[in-house]
Tab-separated table of C-alpha atoms and ligand atoms in Angstrom:
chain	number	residue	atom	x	y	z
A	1	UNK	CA	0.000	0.000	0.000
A	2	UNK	CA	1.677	3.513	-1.322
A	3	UNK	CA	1.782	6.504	1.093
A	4	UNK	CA	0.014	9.784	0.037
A	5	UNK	CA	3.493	10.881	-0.438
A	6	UNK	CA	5.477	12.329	-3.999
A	7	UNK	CA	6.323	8.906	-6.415
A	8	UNK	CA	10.096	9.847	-5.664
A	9	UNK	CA	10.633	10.445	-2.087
A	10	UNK	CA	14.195	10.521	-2.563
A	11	UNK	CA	14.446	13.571	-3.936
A	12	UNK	CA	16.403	14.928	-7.160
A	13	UNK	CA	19.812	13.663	-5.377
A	14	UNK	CA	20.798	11.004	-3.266
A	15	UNK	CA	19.863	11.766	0.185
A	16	UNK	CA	22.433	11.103	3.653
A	17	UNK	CA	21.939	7.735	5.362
A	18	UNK	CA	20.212	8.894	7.769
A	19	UNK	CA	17.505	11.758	5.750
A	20	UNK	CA	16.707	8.578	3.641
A	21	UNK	CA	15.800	6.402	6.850
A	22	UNK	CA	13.831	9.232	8.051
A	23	UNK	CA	11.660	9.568	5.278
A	24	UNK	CA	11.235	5.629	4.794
A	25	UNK	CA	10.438	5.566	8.419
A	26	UNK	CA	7.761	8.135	8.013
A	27	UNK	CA	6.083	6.381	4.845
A	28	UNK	CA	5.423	3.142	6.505
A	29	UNK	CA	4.105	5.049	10.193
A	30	UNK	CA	1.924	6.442	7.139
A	31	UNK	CA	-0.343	3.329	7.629
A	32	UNK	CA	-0.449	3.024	10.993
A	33	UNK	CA	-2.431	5.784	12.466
A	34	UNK	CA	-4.837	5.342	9.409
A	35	UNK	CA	-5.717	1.721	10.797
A	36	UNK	CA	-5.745	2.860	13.800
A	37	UNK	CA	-8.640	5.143	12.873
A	38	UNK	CA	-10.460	2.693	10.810
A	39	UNK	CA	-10.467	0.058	13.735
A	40	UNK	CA	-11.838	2.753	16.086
A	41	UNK	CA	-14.245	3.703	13.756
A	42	UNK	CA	-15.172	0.020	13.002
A	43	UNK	CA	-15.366	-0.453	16.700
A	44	UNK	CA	-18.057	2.287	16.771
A	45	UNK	CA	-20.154	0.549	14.119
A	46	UNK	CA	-19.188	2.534	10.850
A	47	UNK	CA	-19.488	0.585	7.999
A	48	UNK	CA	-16.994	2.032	5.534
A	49	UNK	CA	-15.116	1.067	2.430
A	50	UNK	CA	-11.128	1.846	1.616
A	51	UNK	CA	-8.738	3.338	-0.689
A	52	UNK	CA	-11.040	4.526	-3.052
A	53	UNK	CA	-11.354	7.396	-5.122
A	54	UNK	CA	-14.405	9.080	-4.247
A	55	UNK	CA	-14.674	10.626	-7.723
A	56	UNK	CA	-13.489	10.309	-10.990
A	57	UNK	CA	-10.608	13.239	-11.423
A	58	UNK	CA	-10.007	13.206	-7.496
A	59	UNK	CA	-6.367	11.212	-7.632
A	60	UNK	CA	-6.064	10.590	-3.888
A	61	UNK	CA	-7.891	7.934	-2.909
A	62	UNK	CA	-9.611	8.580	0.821
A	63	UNK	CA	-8.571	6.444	3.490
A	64	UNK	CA	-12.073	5.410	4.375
A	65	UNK	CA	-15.536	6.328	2.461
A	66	UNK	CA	-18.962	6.093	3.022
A	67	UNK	CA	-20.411	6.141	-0.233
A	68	UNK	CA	-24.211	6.688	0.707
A	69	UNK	CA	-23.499	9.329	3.066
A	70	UNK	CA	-20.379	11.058	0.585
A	71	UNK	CA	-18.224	11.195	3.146
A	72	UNK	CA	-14.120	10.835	2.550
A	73	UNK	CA	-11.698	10.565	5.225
A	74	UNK	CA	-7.912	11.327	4.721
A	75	UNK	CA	-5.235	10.601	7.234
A	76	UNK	CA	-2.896	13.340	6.614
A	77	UNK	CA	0.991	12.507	7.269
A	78	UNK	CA	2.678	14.778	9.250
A	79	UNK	CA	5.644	15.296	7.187
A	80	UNK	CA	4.139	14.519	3.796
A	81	UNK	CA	0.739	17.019	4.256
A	82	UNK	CA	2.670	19.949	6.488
A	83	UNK	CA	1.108	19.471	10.057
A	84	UNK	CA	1.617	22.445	11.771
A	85	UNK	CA	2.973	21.012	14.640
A	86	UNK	CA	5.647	18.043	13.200
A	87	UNK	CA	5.844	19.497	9.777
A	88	UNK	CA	9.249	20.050	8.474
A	89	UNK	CA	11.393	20.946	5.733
A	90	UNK	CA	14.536	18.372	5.390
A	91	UNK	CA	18.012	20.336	5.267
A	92	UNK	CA	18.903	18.993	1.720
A	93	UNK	CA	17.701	20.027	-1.255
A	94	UNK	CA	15.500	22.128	0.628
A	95	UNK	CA	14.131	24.134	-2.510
A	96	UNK	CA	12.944	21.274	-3.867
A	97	UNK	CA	11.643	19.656	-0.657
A	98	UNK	CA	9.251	23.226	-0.012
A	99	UNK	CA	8.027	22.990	-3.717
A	100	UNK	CA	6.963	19.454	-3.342
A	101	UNK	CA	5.439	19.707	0.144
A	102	UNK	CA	3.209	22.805	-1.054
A	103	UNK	CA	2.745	20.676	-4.346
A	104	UNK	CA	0.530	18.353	-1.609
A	105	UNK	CA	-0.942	20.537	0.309
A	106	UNK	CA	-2.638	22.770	-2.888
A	107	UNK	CA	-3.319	19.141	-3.753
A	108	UNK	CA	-4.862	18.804	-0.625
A	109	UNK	CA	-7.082	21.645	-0.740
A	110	UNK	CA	-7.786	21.064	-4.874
A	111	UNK	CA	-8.951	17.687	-3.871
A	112	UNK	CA	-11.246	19.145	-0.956
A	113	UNK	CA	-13.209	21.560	-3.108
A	114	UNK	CA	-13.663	18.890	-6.028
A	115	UNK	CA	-15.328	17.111	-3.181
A	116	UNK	CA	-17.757	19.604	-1.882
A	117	UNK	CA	-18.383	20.939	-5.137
A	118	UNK	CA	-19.768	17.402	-5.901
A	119	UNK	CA	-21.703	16.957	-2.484
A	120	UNK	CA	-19.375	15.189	-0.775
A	121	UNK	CA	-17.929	15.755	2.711
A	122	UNK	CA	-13.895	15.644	3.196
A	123	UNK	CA	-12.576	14.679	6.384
A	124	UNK	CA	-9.013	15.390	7.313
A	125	UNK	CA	-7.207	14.205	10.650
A	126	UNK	CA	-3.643	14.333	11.103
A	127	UNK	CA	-1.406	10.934	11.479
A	128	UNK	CA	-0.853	12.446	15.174
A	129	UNK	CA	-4.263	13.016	16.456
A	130	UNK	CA	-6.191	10.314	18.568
A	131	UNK	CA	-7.569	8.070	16.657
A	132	UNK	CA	-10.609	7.388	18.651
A	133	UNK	CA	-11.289	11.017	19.282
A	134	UNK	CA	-10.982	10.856	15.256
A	135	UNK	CA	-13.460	8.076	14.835
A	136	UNK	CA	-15.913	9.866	17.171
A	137	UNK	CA	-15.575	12.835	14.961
A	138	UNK	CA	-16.237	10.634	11.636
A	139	UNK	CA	-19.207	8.940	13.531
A	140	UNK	CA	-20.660	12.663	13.960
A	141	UNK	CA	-20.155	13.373	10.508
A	142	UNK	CA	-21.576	10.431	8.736
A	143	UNK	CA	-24.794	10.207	10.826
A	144	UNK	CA	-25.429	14.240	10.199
A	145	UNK	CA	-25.125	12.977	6.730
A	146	UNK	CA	-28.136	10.929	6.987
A	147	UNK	CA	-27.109	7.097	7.930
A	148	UNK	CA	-30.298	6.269	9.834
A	149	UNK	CA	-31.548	4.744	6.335
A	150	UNK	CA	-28.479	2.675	5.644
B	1	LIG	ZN1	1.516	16.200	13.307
């Protein structure tokens, strides 16, 4: 399973040791706090599917969907999506690093409005938040969406 991350998270050069552990480090954590979140949600009874595209055009697939209620969760890496808290910009190649970072977040936000322009709902969490606190918040979501016919 691919992170939300650029196809070449090397970068244009070859990156130290230790940069290139980093980075692989943070693309397979990518997973984790996204099952996390599903198996919270699951645990509250939401019924979802994954890795989908909830459109045609939209090129990141959400993490989990609810297709009758058009909701679409993403779980937003820290490093990858530019938390605000854990965000960061590695030393090398650093020009290159801030282009492709903003290159996802304007993604980010294009994918968002393609969303609600087409009635759906986006959901973003961060990899860092609580994933049960997270699942609540999709629970919320999904049944202000109408679920009670499902
Ligand atoms: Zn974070």
């Amino acid at each position: 399973m691919r992170g939300p991350g650029p196809p070449h998270p090397e970068g244009p050069v070859p990156l130290s040791p230790v940069i290139r552990s980093r980075m692989q480090q943070q693309r397979r954590r990518d997973t984790v706090p996204e099952l996390a979140i599903r198996s919270a949600a699951w645990r509250l009874g939401l019924r979802y599917r994954v890795h989908l595209s909830p459109l045609p055009g939209v090129r990141r697939r959400a993490d989990l969907i609810f297709p009758t209620e058009r909701v679409a969760v993403y779980v937003d890496g820290c490093f990858w999506h530019v938390c605000p808290i854990h965000g960061t910009l590695p030393r090398n190649n650093r020009d290159w690093w801030a282009a492709k970072l903003e290159a996802n977040s304007r993604r980010d936000a294009d994918t968002d409005s393609c969303l609600r322009a087409a009635g759906w709902m986006p959901l973003r969490f961060w990899e860092h938040e609580d994933a049960s606190e997270a699942a609540q918040a999709i629970a919320t979501a999904v049944k202000s969406r109408g679920s009670t016919h499902r």
